[in-house]
Amino acid sequence: MNDFYKDILTGVVFITGLLGFISGEFIISSTLFASAAIASNVNMNRKRVKSGQLSCE
C-alpha cells in the first residue's frame, strides 16, 4: 500500500468517526478518532524516516 492509499484510508476513518459522533455513537466514534490519530502519526513518522529526518525516538 503506498502513502496515498494510507492517507485516503486515514481520512475515511476520520470522516466515519465524525459521522458517528454526529449521530450519537460516542464509543464507536472515539475509537475511530483514536485509530485515525494513531495511523496518521505512524504514517507521518514513516515518511519522516524515509526522507532522512530525525524522529523523536
Coordinates of C-alpha atoms in Angstrom, one line a residue:
M1 CA 0.0 0.0 0.0
N2 CA 1.5 3.3 -1.0
D3 CA 1.3 6.6 1.0
F4 CA -1.6 8.0 -1.0
Y5 CA -3.8 5.0 -0.1
K6 CA -2.8 5.2 3.5
D7 CA -3.8 8.8 3.6
I8 CA -7.1 8.1 2.0
L9 CA -7.8 5.3 4.5
T10 CA -6.9 7.6 7.4
G11 CA -9.3 10.3 6.0
V12 CA -12.1 7.8 5.6
V13 CA -11.7 6.5 9.1
F14 CA -11.7 10.1 10.4
I15 CA -14.8 11.1 8.4
T16 CA -16.6 7.9 9.6
G17 CA -15.7 8.8 13.2
L18 CA -17.1 12.3 12.6
L19 CA -20.3 11.0 11.3
G20 CA -20.6 8.5 14.2
F21 CA -20.1 11.4 16.6
I22 CA -22.8 13.4 15.0
S23 CA -25.3 10.5 15.1
G24 CA -24.6 9.9 18.8
E25 CA -22.5 6.8 18.7
F26 CA -19.8 8.2 21.0
I27 CA -18.0 5.0 21.9
I28 CA -17.5 4.0 18.2
S29 CA -16.6 7.5 17.1
S30 CA -14.0 7.9 19.8
T31 CA -12.4 4.6 18.8
L32 CA -12.4 5.6 15.2
F33 CA -10.9 9.1 16.1
A34 CA -8.2 7.4 18.1
S35 CA -7.3 4.9 15.3
A36 CA -7.2 7.7 12.8
A37 CA -4.8 9.7 15.0
I38 CA -2.6 6.8 15.6
A39 CA -2.5 5.8 11.9
S40 CA -1.8 9.4 10.9
N41 CA 1.1 9.6 13.5
V42 CA 2.6 6.3 12.3
N43 CA 2.4 7.3 8.7
M44 CA 4.0 10.7 9.4
N45 CA 6.9 9.1 11.3
R46 CA 7.5 6.6 8.4
K47 CA 7.5 9.5 5.9
R48 CA 10.0 11.4 8.1
V49 CA 12.3 8.4 8.4
K50 CA 12.2 7.8 4.7
S51 CA 13.2 11.4 4.0
G52 CA 16.1 11.2 6.4
Q53 CA 14.9 13.5 9.1
L54 CA 15.4 12.5 12.7
S55 CA 12.5 11.1 14.7
C56 CA 11.6 11.6 18.4
E57 CA 12.9 8.2 19.4

